Tab-separated table of C-alpha atoms in Angstrom:
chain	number	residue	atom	x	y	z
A	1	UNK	CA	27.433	25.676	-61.503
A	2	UNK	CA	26.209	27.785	-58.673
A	3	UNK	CA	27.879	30.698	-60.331
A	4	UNK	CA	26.377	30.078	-63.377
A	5	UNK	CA	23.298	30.550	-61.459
A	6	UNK	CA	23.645	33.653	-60.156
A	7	UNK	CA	25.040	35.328	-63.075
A	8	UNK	CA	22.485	33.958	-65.490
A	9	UNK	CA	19.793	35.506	-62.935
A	10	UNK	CA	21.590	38.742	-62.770
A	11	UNK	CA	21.911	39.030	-66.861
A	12	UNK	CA	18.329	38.362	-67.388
A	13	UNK	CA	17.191	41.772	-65.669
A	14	UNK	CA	16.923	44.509	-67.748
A	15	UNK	CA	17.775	46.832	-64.892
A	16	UNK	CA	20.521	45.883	-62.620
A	17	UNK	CA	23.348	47.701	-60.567
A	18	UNK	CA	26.243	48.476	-62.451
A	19	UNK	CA	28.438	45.710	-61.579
A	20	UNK	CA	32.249	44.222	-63.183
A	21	UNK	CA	29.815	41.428	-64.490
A	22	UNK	CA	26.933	43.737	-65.701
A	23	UNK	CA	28.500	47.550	-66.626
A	24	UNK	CA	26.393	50.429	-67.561
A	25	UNK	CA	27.407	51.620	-71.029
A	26	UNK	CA	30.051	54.461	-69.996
A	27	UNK	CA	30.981	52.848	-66.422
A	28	UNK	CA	34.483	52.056	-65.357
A	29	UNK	CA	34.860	48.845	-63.323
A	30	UNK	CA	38.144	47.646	-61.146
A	31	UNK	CA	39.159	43.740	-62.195
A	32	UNK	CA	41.845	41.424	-60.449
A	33	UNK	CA	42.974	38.020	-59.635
A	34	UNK	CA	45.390	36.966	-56.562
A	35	UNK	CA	48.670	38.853	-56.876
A	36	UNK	CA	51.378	36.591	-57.605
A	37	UNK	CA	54.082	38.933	-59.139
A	38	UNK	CA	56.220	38.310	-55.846
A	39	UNK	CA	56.854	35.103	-57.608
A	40	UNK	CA	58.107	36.510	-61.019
A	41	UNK	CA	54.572	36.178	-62.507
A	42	UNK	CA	53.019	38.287	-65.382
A	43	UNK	CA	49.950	38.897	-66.408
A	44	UNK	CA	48.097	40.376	-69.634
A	45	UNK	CA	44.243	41.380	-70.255
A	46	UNK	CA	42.489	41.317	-72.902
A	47	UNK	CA	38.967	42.005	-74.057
A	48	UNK	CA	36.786	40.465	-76.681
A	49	UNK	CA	33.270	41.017	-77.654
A	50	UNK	CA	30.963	38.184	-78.468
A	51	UNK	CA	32.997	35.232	-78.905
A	52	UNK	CA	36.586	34.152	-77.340
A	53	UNK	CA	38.057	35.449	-80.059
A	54	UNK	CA	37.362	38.985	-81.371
A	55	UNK	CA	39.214	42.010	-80.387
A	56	UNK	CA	36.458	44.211	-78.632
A	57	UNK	CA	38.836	47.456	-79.308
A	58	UNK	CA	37.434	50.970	-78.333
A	59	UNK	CA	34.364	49.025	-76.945
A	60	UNK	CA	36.429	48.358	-73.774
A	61	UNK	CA	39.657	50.256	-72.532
A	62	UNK	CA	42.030	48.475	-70.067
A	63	UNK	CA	43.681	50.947	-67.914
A	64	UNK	CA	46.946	48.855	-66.758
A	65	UNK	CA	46.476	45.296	-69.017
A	66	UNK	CA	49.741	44.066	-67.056
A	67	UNK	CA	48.837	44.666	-63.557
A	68	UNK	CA	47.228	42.280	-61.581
A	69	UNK	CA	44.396	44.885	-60.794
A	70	UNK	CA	43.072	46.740	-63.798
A	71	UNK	CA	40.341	49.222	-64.598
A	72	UNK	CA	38.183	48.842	-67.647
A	73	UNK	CA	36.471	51.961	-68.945
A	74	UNK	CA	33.385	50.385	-71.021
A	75	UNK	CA	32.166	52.912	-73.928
A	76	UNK	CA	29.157	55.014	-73.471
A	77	UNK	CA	27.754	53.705	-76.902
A	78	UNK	CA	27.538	49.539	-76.466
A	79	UNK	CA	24.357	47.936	-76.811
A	80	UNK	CA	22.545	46.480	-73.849
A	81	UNK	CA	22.205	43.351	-73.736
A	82	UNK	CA	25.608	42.434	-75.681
A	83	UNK	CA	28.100	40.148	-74.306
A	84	UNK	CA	32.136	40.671	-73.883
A	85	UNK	CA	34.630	38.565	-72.320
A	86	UNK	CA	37.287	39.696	-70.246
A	87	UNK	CA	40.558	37.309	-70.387
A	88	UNK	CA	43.409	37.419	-67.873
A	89	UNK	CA	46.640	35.169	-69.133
A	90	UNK	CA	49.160	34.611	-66.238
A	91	UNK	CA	52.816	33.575	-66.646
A	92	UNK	CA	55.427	32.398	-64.588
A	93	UNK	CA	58.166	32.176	-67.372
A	94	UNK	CA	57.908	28.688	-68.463
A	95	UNK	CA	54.119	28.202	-67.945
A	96	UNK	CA	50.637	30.084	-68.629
A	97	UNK	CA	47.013	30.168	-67.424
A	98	UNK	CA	44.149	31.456	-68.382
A	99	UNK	CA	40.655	32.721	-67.012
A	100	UNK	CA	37.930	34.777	-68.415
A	101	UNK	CA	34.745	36.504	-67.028
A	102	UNK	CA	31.538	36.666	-69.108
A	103	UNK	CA	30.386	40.526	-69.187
A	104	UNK	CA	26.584	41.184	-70.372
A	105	UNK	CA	26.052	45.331	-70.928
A	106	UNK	CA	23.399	45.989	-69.022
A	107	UNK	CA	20.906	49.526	-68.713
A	108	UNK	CA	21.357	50.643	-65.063
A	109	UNK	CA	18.915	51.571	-62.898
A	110	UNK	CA	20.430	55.195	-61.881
A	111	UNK	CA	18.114	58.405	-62.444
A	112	UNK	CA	17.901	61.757	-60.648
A	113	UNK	CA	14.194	64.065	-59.282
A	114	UNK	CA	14.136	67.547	-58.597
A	115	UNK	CA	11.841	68.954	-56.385
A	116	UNK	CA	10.800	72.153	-55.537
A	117	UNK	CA	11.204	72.911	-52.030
A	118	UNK	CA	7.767	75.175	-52.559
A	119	UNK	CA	5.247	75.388	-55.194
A	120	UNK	CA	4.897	79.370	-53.938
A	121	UNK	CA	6.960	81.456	-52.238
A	122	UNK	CA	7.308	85.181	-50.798
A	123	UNK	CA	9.619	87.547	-50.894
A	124	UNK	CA	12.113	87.377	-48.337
A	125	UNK	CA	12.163	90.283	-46.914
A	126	UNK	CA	9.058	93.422	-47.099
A	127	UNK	CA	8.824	95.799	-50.322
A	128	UNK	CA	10.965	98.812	-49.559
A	129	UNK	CA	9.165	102.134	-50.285
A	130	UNK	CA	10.964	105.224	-51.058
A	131	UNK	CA	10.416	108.766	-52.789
A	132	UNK	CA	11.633	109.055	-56.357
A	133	UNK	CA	10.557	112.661	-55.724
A	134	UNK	CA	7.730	114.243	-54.113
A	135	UNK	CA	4.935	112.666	-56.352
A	136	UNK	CA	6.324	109.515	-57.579
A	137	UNK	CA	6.737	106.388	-54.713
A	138	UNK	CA	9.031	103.286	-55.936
A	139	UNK	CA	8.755	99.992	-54.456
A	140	UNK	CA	11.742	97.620	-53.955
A	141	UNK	CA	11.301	94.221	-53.493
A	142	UNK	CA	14.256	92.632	-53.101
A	143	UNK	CA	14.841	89.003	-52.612
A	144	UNK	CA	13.464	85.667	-52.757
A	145	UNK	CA	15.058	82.240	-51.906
A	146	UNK	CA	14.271	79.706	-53.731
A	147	UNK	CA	15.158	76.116	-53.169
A	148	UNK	CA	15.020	72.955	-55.126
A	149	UNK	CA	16.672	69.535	-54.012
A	150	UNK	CA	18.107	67.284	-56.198
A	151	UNK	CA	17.744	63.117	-54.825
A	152	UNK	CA	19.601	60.433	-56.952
A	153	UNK	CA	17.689	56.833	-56.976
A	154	UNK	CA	19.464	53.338	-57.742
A	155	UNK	CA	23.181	54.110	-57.281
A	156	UNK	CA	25.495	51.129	-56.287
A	157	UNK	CA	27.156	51.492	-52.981
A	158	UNK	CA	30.383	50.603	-54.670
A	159	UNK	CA	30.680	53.698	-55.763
A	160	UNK	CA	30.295	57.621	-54.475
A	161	UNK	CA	28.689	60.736	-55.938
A	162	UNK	CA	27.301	62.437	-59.190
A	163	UNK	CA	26.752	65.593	-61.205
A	164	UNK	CA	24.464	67.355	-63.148
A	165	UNK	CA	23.607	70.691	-65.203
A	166	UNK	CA	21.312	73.092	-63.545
A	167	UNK	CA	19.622	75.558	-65.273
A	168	UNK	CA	16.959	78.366	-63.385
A	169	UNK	CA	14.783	80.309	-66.036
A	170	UNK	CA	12.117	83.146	-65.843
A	171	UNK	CA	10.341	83.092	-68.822
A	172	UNK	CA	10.200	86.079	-70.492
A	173	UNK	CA	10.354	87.980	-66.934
A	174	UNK	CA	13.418	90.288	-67.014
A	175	UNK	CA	15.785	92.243	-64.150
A	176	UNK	CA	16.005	89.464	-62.041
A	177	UNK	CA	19.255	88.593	-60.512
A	178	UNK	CA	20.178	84.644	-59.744
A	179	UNK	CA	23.842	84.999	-59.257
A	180	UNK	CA	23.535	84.341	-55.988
A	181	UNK	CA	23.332	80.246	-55.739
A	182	UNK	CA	24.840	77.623	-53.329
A	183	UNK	CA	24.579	74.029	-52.811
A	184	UNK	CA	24.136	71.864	-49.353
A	185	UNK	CA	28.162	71.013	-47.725
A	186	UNK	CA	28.518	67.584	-49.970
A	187	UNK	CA	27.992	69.344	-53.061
A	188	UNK	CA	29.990	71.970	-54.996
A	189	UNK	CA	28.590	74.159	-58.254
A	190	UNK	CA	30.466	75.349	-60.705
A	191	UNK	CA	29.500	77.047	-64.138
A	192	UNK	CA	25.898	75.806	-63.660
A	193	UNK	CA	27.429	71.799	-62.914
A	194	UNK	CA	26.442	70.502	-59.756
A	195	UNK	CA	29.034	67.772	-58.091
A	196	UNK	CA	27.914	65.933	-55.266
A	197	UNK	CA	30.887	64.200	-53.023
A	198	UNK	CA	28.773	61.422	-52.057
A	199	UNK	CA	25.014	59.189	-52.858
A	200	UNK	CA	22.941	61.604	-50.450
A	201	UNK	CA	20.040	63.875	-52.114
A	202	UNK	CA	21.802	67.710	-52.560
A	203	UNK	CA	20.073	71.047	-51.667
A	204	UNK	CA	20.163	74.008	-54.519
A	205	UNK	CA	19.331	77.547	-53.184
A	206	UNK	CA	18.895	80.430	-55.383
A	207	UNK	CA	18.787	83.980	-53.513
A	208	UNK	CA	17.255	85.679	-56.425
A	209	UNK	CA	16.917	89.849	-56.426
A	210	UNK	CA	14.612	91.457	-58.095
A	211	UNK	CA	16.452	94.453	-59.577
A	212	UNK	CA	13.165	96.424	-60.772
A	213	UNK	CA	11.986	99.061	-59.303
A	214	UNK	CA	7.654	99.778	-59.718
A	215	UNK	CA	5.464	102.298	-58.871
A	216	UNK	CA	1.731	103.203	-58.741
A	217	UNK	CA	1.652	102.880	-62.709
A	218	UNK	CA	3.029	99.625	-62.542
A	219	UNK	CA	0.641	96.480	-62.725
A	220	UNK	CA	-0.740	94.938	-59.537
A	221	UNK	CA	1.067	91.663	-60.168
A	222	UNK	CA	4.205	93.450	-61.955
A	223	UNK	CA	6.572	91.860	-58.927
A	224	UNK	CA	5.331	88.236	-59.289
A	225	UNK	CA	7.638	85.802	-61.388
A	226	UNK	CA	8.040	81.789	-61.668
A	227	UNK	CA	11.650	80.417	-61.386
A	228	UNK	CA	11.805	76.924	-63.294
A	229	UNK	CA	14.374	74.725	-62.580
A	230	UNK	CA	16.037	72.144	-64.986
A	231	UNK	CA	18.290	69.806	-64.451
A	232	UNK	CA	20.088	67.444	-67.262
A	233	UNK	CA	23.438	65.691	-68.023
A	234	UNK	CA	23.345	63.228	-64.714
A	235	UNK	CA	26.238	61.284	-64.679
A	236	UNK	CA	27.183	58.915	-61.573
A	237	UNK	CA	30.816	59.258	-60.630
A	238	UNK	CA	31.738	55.946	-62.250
A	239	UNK	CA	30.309	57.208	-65.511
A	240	UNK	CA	27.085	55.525	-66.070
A	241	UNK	CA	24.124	58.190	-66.891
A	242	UNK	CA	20.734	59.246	-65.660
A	243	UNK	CA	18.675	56.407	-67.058
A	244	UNK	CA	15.159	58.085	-66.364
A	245	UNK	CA	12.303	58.975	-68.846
A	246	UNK	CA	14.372	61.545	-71.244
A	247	UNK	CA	17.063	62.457	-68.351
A	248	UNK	CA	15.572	66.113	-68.257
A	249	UNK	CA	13.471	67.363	-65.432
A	250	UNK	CA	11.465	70.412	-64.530
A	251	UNK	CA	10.004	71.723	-61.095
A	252	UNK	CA	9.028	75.245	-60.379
A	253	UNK	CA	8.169	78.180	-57.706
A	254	UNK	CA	5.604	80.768	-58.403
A	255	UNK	CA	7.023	83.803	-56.538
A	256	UNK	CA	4.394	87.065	-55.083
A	257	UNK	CA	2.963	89.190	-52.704
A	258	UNK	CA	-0.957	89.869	-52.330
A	259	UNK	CA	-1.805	91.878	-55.692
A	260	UNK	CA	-2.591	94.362	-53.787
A	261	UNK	CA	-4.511	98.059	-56.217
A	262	UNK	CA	-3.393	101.421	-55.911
A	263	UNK	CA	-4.913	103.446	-52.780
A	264	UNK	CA	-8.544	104.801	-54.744
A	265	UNK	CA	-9.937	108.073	-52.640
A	266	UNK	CA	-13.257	110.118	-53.151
C-alpha cells in the first residue's frame, strides 16, 4: 500500500526526475530483480502499454529481455502522461512467476542557461600600428576572448553528463576568426557539439581575431563587433532532452575600444 503511495505521488507531478518508474521520453533506464540463474532460473521481459496485455513494440526497447538486469531504451516520441507496464516472468523449469512495474512517461525537469561571462569586452591585447607606406597607417587589433558558460539545471544524480550544439555568430560583421575555441577540463568540443563528462556547469572560450586591418579612412567604430552565442540540441547522457522554453538560448558580448576620431590639426 505504502508503495502505492509513493508512486501515485510521484506520477501526479508533471515534472519529476527521470526515474525506472517515471522515464523522460528518450531516456534509457537499468531494471532487475534478485539474480537467481545460479539455480537454473530464466527470466523474460516484456513490455506493454496501457493494459497487461498489449505489446508496447518500438515504444520501449529491452536491451537483454533474458538477463536478470536489463536496460530499456523508452522512445523519444511517447506521450506524457501515458502508462506502460514492464513484466518480468521467471522460471525454474517446472514453475513460473511473475511481477510487473507500473511506468507513467513523465516530462523531466532537465534544461540548460548560457551566460555570457561579459556583456562588453576589450580587446585583448592593444591595436598594433604599423606603416602601410609612408602616408597610409594600419591598425591591427587582434584578439578578443570571449567566454560564455553553459550550467545544466534538474539532472538526476543517477546519471552523469550532457551535450549540446554551440553556435557563435557576428551578424553581418565579416574577417573575424573564431577557430580558436576550448572548453573547461570536464568538457570536450567537437564539430561545434559540446560533451560534458559530468553534471557541473562547463566554460566555452572563444579567442576570436580580428583579421581586418583599418586605417584613418576607416569608421571610428569599424573594430567593434557583437559575438552571439547559441546553444541548442541539449541532451542529458541518458537521453532525455532540454525541457526549457523552446530548448534554444541566446547570450551575447559587445566587443570595442573607445571610438576614438582621426587626429584633426589647424
Amino acid at each position: 500500500l505504502l508503495a502505492a503511495v509513493a508512486l501515485t505521488a510521484m506520477s501526479a507531478k508533471v515534472f519529476a526526475q527521470s526515474t525506472g518508474t517515471t522515464p523522460a521520453p528518450g531516456t534509457t533506464h537499468e531494471y532487475f530483480i534478485t539474480d537467481n540463474s545460479a539455480s537454473g532460473n530464466t527470466v523474460l521481459w516484456t513490455v506493454t502499454k496501457g493494459d497487461l496485455e498489449t505489446t508496447a513494440g518500438p515504444d520501449a526497447v529491452i536491451d537483454a529481455a533474458t538477463s536478470y538486469s536489463t536496460d530499456i531504451t523508452w522512445a523519444t516520441g511517447l506521450t506524457v502522461g501515458d502508462w506502460y507496464y514492464v513484466h518480468v516472468v521467471e522460471s525454474d523449469g517446472t514453475c513460473t512467476n511473475e511481477k510487473v512495474l507500473p511506468v507513467q512517461i513523465t516530462a523531466s525537469p532537465f534544461y540548460l542557461t548560457l551566460a555570457a561571462a561579459n556583456a562588453t569586452q576589450c580587446y585583448d591585447d592593444a591595436v598594433v600600428v604599423s606603416l602601410a607606406d609612408p602616408s597610409t597607417i594600419n591598425y591591427d587589433h587582434g584578439n578578443a576572448t570571449i567566454v560564455f558558460t553553459v550550467t545544466p539545471f534538474e539532472l538526476s544524480s543517477s546519471y552523469s553528463g550532457y551535450s549540446f550544439d554551440i553556435n557563435l555568430d557576428f551578424g553581418a560583421y565579416t574577417g573575424l576568426d573564431a577557430s580558436n575555441v576550448s572548453v573547461s577540463l570536464n568538457a570536450s568540443i567537437s564539430g561545434g557539439t559540446v560533451t560534458v563528462a559530468d553534471n557541473a556547469a562547463v566554460t566555452i572560450t572563444y579567442v576570436v581575431d580580428n583579421t581586418n586591418l583599418f586605417d584613418n579612412g576607416s569608421a571610428v567604430n569599424a573594430q567593434d563587433f557583437t559575438a552571439t552565442a547559441t546553444i541548442s540540441n541539449g541532451e542529458a547522457s541518458n537521453g532525455v532532452d532540454d525541457n526549457g522554453i523552446d530548448g534554444t538560448y541566446t547570450d551575447s558580448t559587445d566587443v570595442s575600444r573607445p571610438n576614438t576620431s582621426g587626429i584633426s590639426t589647424n
